[in-house]
CSV table of C-alpha atoms in Angstrom, one decimal:
chain,number,residue,atom,x,y,z
A,1,MET,CA,-56.5,-241.6,120.5
A,2,THR,CA,-56.5,-240.4,123.6
A,3,LYS,CA,-55.7,-236.7,124.4
A,4,PHE,CA,-52.0,-235.8,124.0
A,5,HIS,CA,-49.6,-233.1,124.4
A,6,ILE,CA,-46.3,-232.4,122.2
A,7,LYS,CA,-43.8,-230.4,124.1
A,8,LYS,CA,-40.0,-229.6,124.6
A,9,ILE,CA,-38.0,-231.2,127.0
A,10,SER,CA,-36.9,-227.8,128.6
A,11,GLU,CA,-41.0,-227.8,129.5
A,12,ILE,CA,-40.9,-231.0,131.4
A,13,ASN,CA,-40.1,-231.5,135.2
A,14,LYS,CA,-36.4,-232.5,135.1
A,15,ASP,CA,-36.9,-235.7,137.9
A,16,ASN,CA,-39.9,-237.0,135.6
A,17,LEU,CA,-37.8,-236.9,132.5
A,18,ILE,CA,-34.9,-238.3,134.2
A,19,ASN,CA,-37.3,-241.2,135.3
A,20,PHE,CA,-38.9,-241.7,132.2
A,21,TYR,CA,-35.1,-242.0,130.6
A,22,LYS,CA,-34.0,-245.0,132.9
A,23,LYS,CA,-36.9,-246.7,132.1
A,24,ALA,CA,-37.4,-246.1,128.6
A,25,PHE,CA,-33.8,-246.1,127.3
A,26,ASP,CA,-32.8,-248.8,130.6
A,27,LEU,CA,-30.1,-246.0,131.5
A,28,GLN,CA,-27.7,-245.8,134.7
A,29,ASN,CA,-28.9,-243.1,136.7
A,30,SER,CA,-25.3,-241.2,136.1
A,31,ASP,CA,-26.3,-241.9,132.2
A,32,ALA,CA,-29.9,-240.6,132.1
A,33,HIS,CA,-28.9,-237.3,134.0
A,34,ASN,CA,-26.6,-236.9,131.3
A,35,TYR,CA,-29.2,-235.5,128.7
A,36,VAL,CA,-27.9,-232.1,128.7
A,37,TRP,CA,-24.5,-232.9,127.1
A,38,ARG,CA,-26.4,-236.0,125.2
A,39,TYR,CA,-28.6,-233.7,123.4
A,40,ARG,CA,-26.2,-230.8,123.4
A,41,LEU,CA,-28.2,-228.6,124.6
A,42,GLY,CA,-27.4,-224.7,125.1
A,43,TYR,CA,-25.8,-225.2,121.2
A,44,SER,CA,-29.1,-224.1,119.3
A,45,ASP,CA,-32.4,-223.4,120.3
A,46,TYR,CA,-33.0,-227.3,118.8
A,47,GLU,CA,-34.1,-229.6,121.5
A,48,PRO,CA,-35.6,-233.2,121.6
A,49,LEU,CA,-39.3,-233.7,122.1
A,50,VAL,CA,-41.8,-235.6,124.5
A,51,LEU,CA,-45.1,-237.1,123.8
A,52,LEU,CA,-47.5,-236.2,127.0
A,53,ASN,CA,-50.2,-238.8,127.2
A,54,GLU,CA,-52.5,-238.1,130.2
A,55,ASN,CA,-49.5,-235.6,131.4
A,56,GLU,CA,-47.1,-238.8,131.7
A,57,VAL,CA,-44.1,-238.9,129.4
A,58,CYS,CA,-44.7,-242.0,127.2
A,59,GLY,CA,-42.6,-240.6,123.6
A,60,HIS,CA,-39.2,-239.1,123.3
A,61,ALA,CA,-37.6,-237.8,119.9
A,62,GLY,CA,-34.5,-236.9,120.3
A,63,LEU,CA,-32.3,-234.8,118.8
A,64,LEU,CA,-28.3,-233.6,118.3
A,65,PRO,CA,-27.7,-230.1,116.7
A,66,ILE,CA,-24.7,-230.0,114.1
A,67,ASP,CA,-23.5,-227.7,111.6
A,68,ILE,CA,-23.0,-229.4,107.9
A,69,LYS,CA,-21.4,-228.0,105.0
A,70,LEU,CA,-23.5,-228.9,101.9
A,71,ASN,CA,-22.7,-227.6,98.3
A,72,ASN,CA,-20.1,-225.2,99.7
A,73,LYS,CA,-22.7,-223.4,102.0
A,74,ILE,CA,-22.9,-224.0,105.9
A,75,LYS,CA,-26.2,-225.4,106.8
A,76,LYS,CA,-27.8,-226.6,110.5
A,77,ALA,CA,-29.0,-230.3,110.7
A,78,ILE,CA,-30.2,-232.2,113.4
A,79,TRP,CA,-29.6,-236.0,114.0
A,80,PHE,CA,-32.7,-238.1,115.1
A,81,THR,CA,-31.9,-239.9,118.0
A,82,ASP,CA,-33.3,-241.8,120.9
A,83,PHE,CA,-37.0,-242.8,119.4
A,84,TYR,CA,-39.4,-244.2,121.9
A,85,ILE,CA,-42.9,-245.0,122.4
A,86,ASN,CA,-44.5,-246.9,125.1
A,87,LYS,CA,-45.4,-250.6,124.4
A,88,ASP,CA,-49.4,-249.6,125.4
A,89,LEU,CA,-49.6,-247.0,122.8
A,90,ARG,CA,-47.6,-248.4,119.7
A,91,SER,CA,-49.2,-249.1,116.5
A,92,LYS,CA,-52.1,-246.2,117.2
A,93,GLY,CA,-50.1,-243.5,115.2
A,94,TYR,CA,-48.2,-241.6,118.0
A,95,GLY,CA,-45.3,-242.4,116.6
A,96,LYS,CA,-45.4,-241.2,113.5
A,97,ILE,CA,-47.2,-237.6,114.7
A,98,LEU,CA,-44.2,-237.3,117.3
A,99,THR,CA,-41.6,-237.7,114.1
A,100,GLN,CA,-43.6,-235.5,112.0
A,101,GLU,CA,-43.5,-232.6,114.6
A,102,TRP,CA,-39.6,-233.6,115.0
A,103,MET,CA,-39.1,-232.9,111.6
A,104,LYS,CA,-40.7,-229.3,111.8
A,105,LEU,CA,-37.9,-228.6,114.1
A,106,CYS,CA,-34.8,-228.0,111.4
A,107,PRO,CA,-35.1,-228.2,107.4
A,108,ILE,CA,-32.1,-231.0,107.3
A,109,ASN,CA,-32.8,-234.0,109.0
A,110,ILE,CA,-30.4,-236.9,109.5
A,111,THR,CA,-30.0,-240.5,111.2
A,112,VAL,CA,-28.5,-243.6,111.7
A,113,CYS,CA,-30.7,-246.3,111.9
A,114,ASN,CA,-31.7,-249.7,111.7
A,115,ASP,CA,-34.4,-251.5,109.2
A,116,LEU,CA,-37.2,-251.5,111.0
A,117,SER,CA,-37.0,-247.3,111.7
A,118,LEU,CA,-36.0,-247.1,108.0
A,119,LYS,CA,-39.0,-248.4,106.9
A,120,VAL,CA,-41.0,-245.8,108.6
A,121,PHE,CA,-38.5,-242.9,107.4
A,122,LYS,CA,-39.6,-243.9,104.0
A,123,LYS,CA,-43.2,-243.7,104.4
A,124,LEU,CA,-42.5,-240.0,105.3
A,125,ASN,CA,-40.3,-239.4,102.6
A,126,TRP,CA,-36.9,-239.9,103.5
A,127,LYS,CA,-34.0,-241.1,101.5
A,128,PHE,CA,-31.0,-243.2,102.6
A,129,ASN,CA,-28.1,-244.8,101.4
A,130,ASN,CA,-25.4,-247.8,102.8
A,131,LYS,CA,-22.3,-246.4,101.8
A,132,PHE,CA,-21.1,-247.4,105.2
A,133,LEU,CA,-20.6,-250.2,107.0
A,134,ARG,CA,-20.4,-251.3,111.1
A,135,LYS,CA,-17.4,-253.6,111.2
A,136,LEU,CA,-16.9,-256.0,114.1
A,137,LYS,CA,-13.7,-258.0,114.8
A,138,ILE,CA,-12.8,-260.8,117.4
A,139,ILE,CA,-9.9,-259.9,118.9
A,140,ASP,CA,-8.7,-262.5,121.3
A,141,HIS,CA,-11.5,-265.9,122.3
A,142,LEU,CA,-9.8,-266.4,125.5
A,143,ASN,CA,-9.8,-262.9,126.3
A,144,MET,CA,-13.6,-263.1,125.9
A,145,ILE,CA,-14.3,-266.2,128.3
A,146,THR,CA,-11.6,-264.2,131.4
A,147,SER,CA,-13.7,-261.0,130.6
A,148,PHE,CA,-17.4,-262.9,132.2
A,149,ILE,CA,-15.4,-264.3,134.8
A,150,LYS,CA,-13.6,-261.2,135.7
A,151,LYS,CA,-14.0,-257.5,135.2
A,152,ASN,CA,-11.1,-255.2,133.9
A,153,ASP,CA,-11.3,-252.1,135.7
A,154,SER,CA,-7.4,-251.4,134.9
A,155,GLN,CA,-6.4,-248.4,133.2
A,156,ASN,CA,-2.7,-248.9,133.3
A,157,TYR,CA,-2.7,-249.7,129.6
A,158,LEU,CA,0.4,-251.5,128.2
A,159,ASP,CA,2.1,-249.4,125.5
A,160,PHE,CA,2.0,-250.2,121.9
A,161,ASP,CA,5.3,-252.6,121.0
A,162,ASN,CA,5.8,-250.7,117.6
A,163,THR,CA,7.6,-247.1,117.8
A,164,ASN,CA,5.6,-245.6,114.8
A,165,PHE,CA,2.3,-245.8,117.6
A,166,SER,CA,1.5,-244.3,121.3
A,167,ILE,CA,-1.6,-244.1,123.5
A,168,GLU,CA,-2.1,-241.1,125.4
A,169,THR,CA,-5.2,-239.8,127.7
A,170,ILE,CA,-7.7,-237.0,126.0
A,171,SER,CA,-6.2,-233.3,126.7
A,172,ASN,CA,-6.7,-230.1,125.1
A,173,LYS,CA,-3.1,-230.4,123.0
A,174,ASN,CA,-3.8,-233.2,121.4
A,175,ILE,CA,-7.7,-232.5,120.8
A,176,SER,CA,-5.9,-229.0,119.0
A,177,GLU,CA,-4.0,-231.0,116.9
A,178,VAL,CA,-6.9,-233.5,115.6
A,179,ILE,CA,-8.8,-230.3,115.2
A,180,LYS,CA,-6.4,-228.8,113.2
A,181,LEU,CA,-5.5,-231.8,110.9
A,182,THR,CA,-9.5,-232.4,110.2
A,183,ASP,CA,-10.0,-229.1,109.1
A,184,GLU,CA,-7.2,-229.7,106.9
A,185,SER,CA,-8.5,-233.1,105.4
A,186,THR,CA,-12.2,-231.6,104.9
A,187,LYS,CA,-11.6,-227.8,103.9
A,188,LYS,CA,-11.3,-228.9,100.0
A,189,ASN,CA,-14.8,-230.8,100.3
A,190,SER,CA,-18.1,-229.2,99.3
A,191,SER,CA,-20.0,-231.6,101.6
A,192,PHE,CA,-19.3,-232.9,104.8
A,193,LEU,CA,-20.3,-232.9,108.6
A,194,ILE,CA,-18.4,-230.2,110.0
A,195,ARG,CA,-16.4,-230.9,113.7
A,196,ASP,CA,-15.1,-227.8,114.5
A,197,GLU,CA,-13.6,-226.7,117.7
A,198,SER,CA,-17.0,-226.2,119.2
A,199,TRP,CA,-18.2,-229.6,118.1
A,200,PHE,CA,-14.4,-231.6,119.7
A,201,LYS,CA,-14.7,-229.5,122.6
A,202,TRP,CA,-18.7,-230.9,123.3
A,203,ARG,CA,-18.3,-234.4,122.2
A,204,ILE,CA,-14.8,-235.4,123.5
A,205,LEU,CA,-13.3,-232.7,126.3
A,206,GLU,CA,-17.1,-232.2,127.9
A,207,CYS,CA,-17.6,-236.3,127.4
A,208,PRO,CA,-19.0,-237.3,130.7
A,209,TYR,CA,-17.0,-240.6,130.3
A,210,ARG,CA,-14.0,-239.1,128.9
A,211,ASN,CA,-12.0,-241.2,131.0
A,212,GLN,CA,-12.9,-244.1,128.8
A,213,ILE,CA,-11.1,-242.3,125.7
A,214,TYR,CA,-7.7,-242.4,124.2
A,215,ILE,CA,-5.9,-241.1,121.5
A,216,LEU,CA,-3.6,-243.2,119.7
A,217,LYS,CA,-0.8,-241.0,117.9
A,218,TYR,CA,0.3,-242.8,114.7
A,219,LYS,CA,3.2,-241.4,112.6
A,220,ASP,CA,1.4,-237.5,111.8
A,221,ASN,CA,-2.5,-238.9,112.8
A,222,PHE,CA,-4.4,-239.7,115.3
A,223,ILE,CA,-7.0,-242.6,115.8
A,224,ILE,CA,-9.7,-241.8,118.7
A,225,LEU,CA,-10.3,-244.7,120.6
A,226,ARG,CA,-13.0,-245.6,123.2
A,227,LEU,CA,-12.5,-248.4,125.5
A,228,LYS,CA,-15.7,-249.9,127.1
A,229,ARG,CA,-17.4,-252.8,128.6
A,230,LYS,CA,-20.9,-253.8,127.4
A,231,ASN,CA,-22.6,-257.1,128.5
A,232,LYS,CA,-19.8,-258.1,130.3
A,233,LEU,CA,-17.0,-258.1,127.5
A,234,ASN,CA,-14.2,-255.3,127.0
A,235,GLY,CA,-14.5,-253.7,123.6
A,236,LEU,CA,-12.6,-251.1,121.6
A,237,SER,CA,-14.0,-248.7,119.2
A,238,ILE,CA,-12.5,-246.7,117.0
A,239,ILE,CA,-14.8,-243.7,117.4
A,240,PHE,CA,-12.2,-241.2,115.2
A,241,SER,CA,-9.7,-241.3,112.8
A,242,THR,CA,-7.8,-238.5,110.8
A,243,MET,CA,-6.6,-241.1,108.6
A,244,ASP,CA,-8.2,-243.8,106.5
A,245,LEU,CA,-7.8,-247.1,108.3
A,246,THR,CA,-5.5,-249.4,106.8
A,247,THR,CA,-5.2,-253.4,107.3
A,248,GLU,CA,-2.0,-252.6,108.8
A,249,THR,CA,-3.2,-249.9,111.1
A,250,LEU,CA,-6.2,-252.4,112.6
A,251,ASN,CA,-4.0,-255.7,113.0
A,252,LEU,CA,-1.3,-253.0,115.4
A,253,ILE,CA,-4.3,-252.1,117.1
A,254,ALA,CA,-6.2,-255.3,117.2
A,255,ARG,CA,-2.3,-257.2,118.7
A,256,TRP,CA,-2.6,-253.9,121.6
A,257,GLY,CA,-6.1,-254.9,122.0
A,258,LYS,CA,-5.1,-258.3,122.8
A,259,LYS,CA,-2.4,-257.6,125.2
A,260,ASN,CA,-4.5,-255.4,127.0
A,261,LYS,CA,-6.9,-257.9,127.4
A,262,PHE,CA,-9.6,-256.7,125.2
A,263,CYS,CA,-12.3,-258.9,123.2
A,264,TYR,CA,-13.1,-256.9,120.4
A,265,LEU,CA,-12.6,-254.3,118.0
A,266,THR,CA,-15.2,-252.2,115.9
A,267,PHE,CA,-15.0,-249.3,113.5
A,268,ILE,CA,-17.3,-247.8,110.8
A,269,ASP,CA,-15.7,-248.2,107.5
A,270,LYS,CA,-16.5,-247.2,103.9
A,271,ASP,CA,-18.3,-250.2,101.9
A,272,GLU,CA,-15.5,-250.5,99.6
A,273,GLY,CA,-12.9,-250.9,102.2
A,274,LEU,CA,-11.2,-253.4,104.1
A,275,ASN,CA,-14.0,-256.1,103.2
A,276,LYS,CA,-11.6,-258.9,104.1
A,277,PHE,CA,-10.5,-257.6,107.5
A,278,LEU,CA,-13.7,-258.3,109.3
A,279,PRO,CA,-16.0,-261.2,108.6
A,280,MET,CA,-18.6,-259.4,110.9
A,281,GLN,CA,-20.1,-256.4,109.2
A,282,LYS,CA,-23.1,-254.7,108.6
A,283,LYS,CA,-24.4,-251.9,106.3
A,284,ILE,CA,-25.3,-249.0,107.7
A,285,ASN,CA,-28.5,-246.9,107.1
A,286,PHE,CA,-27.9,-243.6,106.4
A,287,ALA,CA,-31.2,-241.5,105.8
A,288,PHE,CA,-31.9,-237.8,105.7
A,289,HIS,CA,-34.7,-235.3,104.9
A,290,THR,CA,-35.1,-231.9,103.2
A,291,PHE,CA,-37.2,-230.2,100.6
A,292,ASN,CA,-34.1,-228.5,99.0
A,293,ASN,CA,-33.3,-231.0,96.1
A,294,ILE,CA,-29.8,-230.1,95.8
A,295,GLU,CA,-29.2,-230.2,99.4
A,296,LEU,CA,-30.7,-233.6,99.2
A,297,ASP,CA,-28.2,-234.8,96.4
A,298,GLU,CA,-25.3,-233.4,98.1
A,299,LEU,CA,-26.4,-235.7,101.3
A,300,GLN,CA,-26.9,-238.9,98.9
A,301,ASN,CA,-24.0,-238.5,97.3
A,302,ASN,CA,-21.0,-236.4,98.8
A,303,ILE,CA,-21.5,-237.0,102.3
A,304,ASN,CA,-18.4,-239.5,103.2
A,305,ASN,CA,-17.2,-238.8,106.3
A,306,LEU,CA,-19.4,-240.7,108.8
A,307,GLN,CA,-18.1,-242.4,111.7
A,308,TYR,CA,-18.6,-243.8,115.1
A,309,ILE,CA,-18.4,-240.6,116.7
A,310,ASP,CA,-21.2,-238.9,114.6
A,311,SER,CA,-24.8,-239.3,115.9
A,312,ASP,CA,-25.4,-241.3,118.7
A,313,ILE,CA,-24.4,-244.6,117.2
A,314,ASP,CA,-21.3,-244.5,120.0
A,315,PHE,CA,-23.9,-244.4,122.5
A,316,LEU,CA,-25.1,-248.0,122.0
């Protein structure tokens, strides 16, 4: 193993860091420059780590700092995100060393990961559950065909043909209403991912792609949609909802999506719910680590409010 160093990203030349992000994560120029927002830098002392080999950035362990309530106590935690080791340095122990150093940053570590990463975390004594599913429904096959042929850049979306639904762009006013409902729905719980005013300001109002985000008002609740194009397909993601999603609600959104030339609808749901709505679904590995057994038990059994808007799962 050659000589290496591990440093915080604040210690790395900005241009070198951006070039690394472009190459490692196949990011466009604007996305690579968004790392200050992406990793919520400035909210806490926590920041991503990079691996330097002969003074060249060759590895990365990203993070998102959050507050979490466990057993009625507010704690600091970090999401593990954007892990990368150069291909020529893999299977040589660098990944394990970088992960172990990352774990020392904060007492409570959490992540959403694929099966391959989960194997690594389990070797480092992480626990996990599969209480949530990522679900996807094809809205319209014809829209999929036309989406490949012609890109739809229109933001003049047709409204719902249902008086209970309306769609709005993001504003301070409707986000304030979302925050109020979120606080009311979680305050009775002893453990949950905290999404307070500071968190929504960062995650939504300061989001670099906020022009892709819309709010659906449904009766007295809100559903936040991200409208994005990936692999030449126009898709809808329900990234946050103040209500439990029902088949009726999802069908209404799917019909709206079809009318506005979207191809698919995706969202996160608890494993026991809505299994018949979407034939395409995959279990999510929610993994976590802490040396406190009480906190570990709370993470295992009582974190029930995971949504697309958490971690980096919506960035993918």
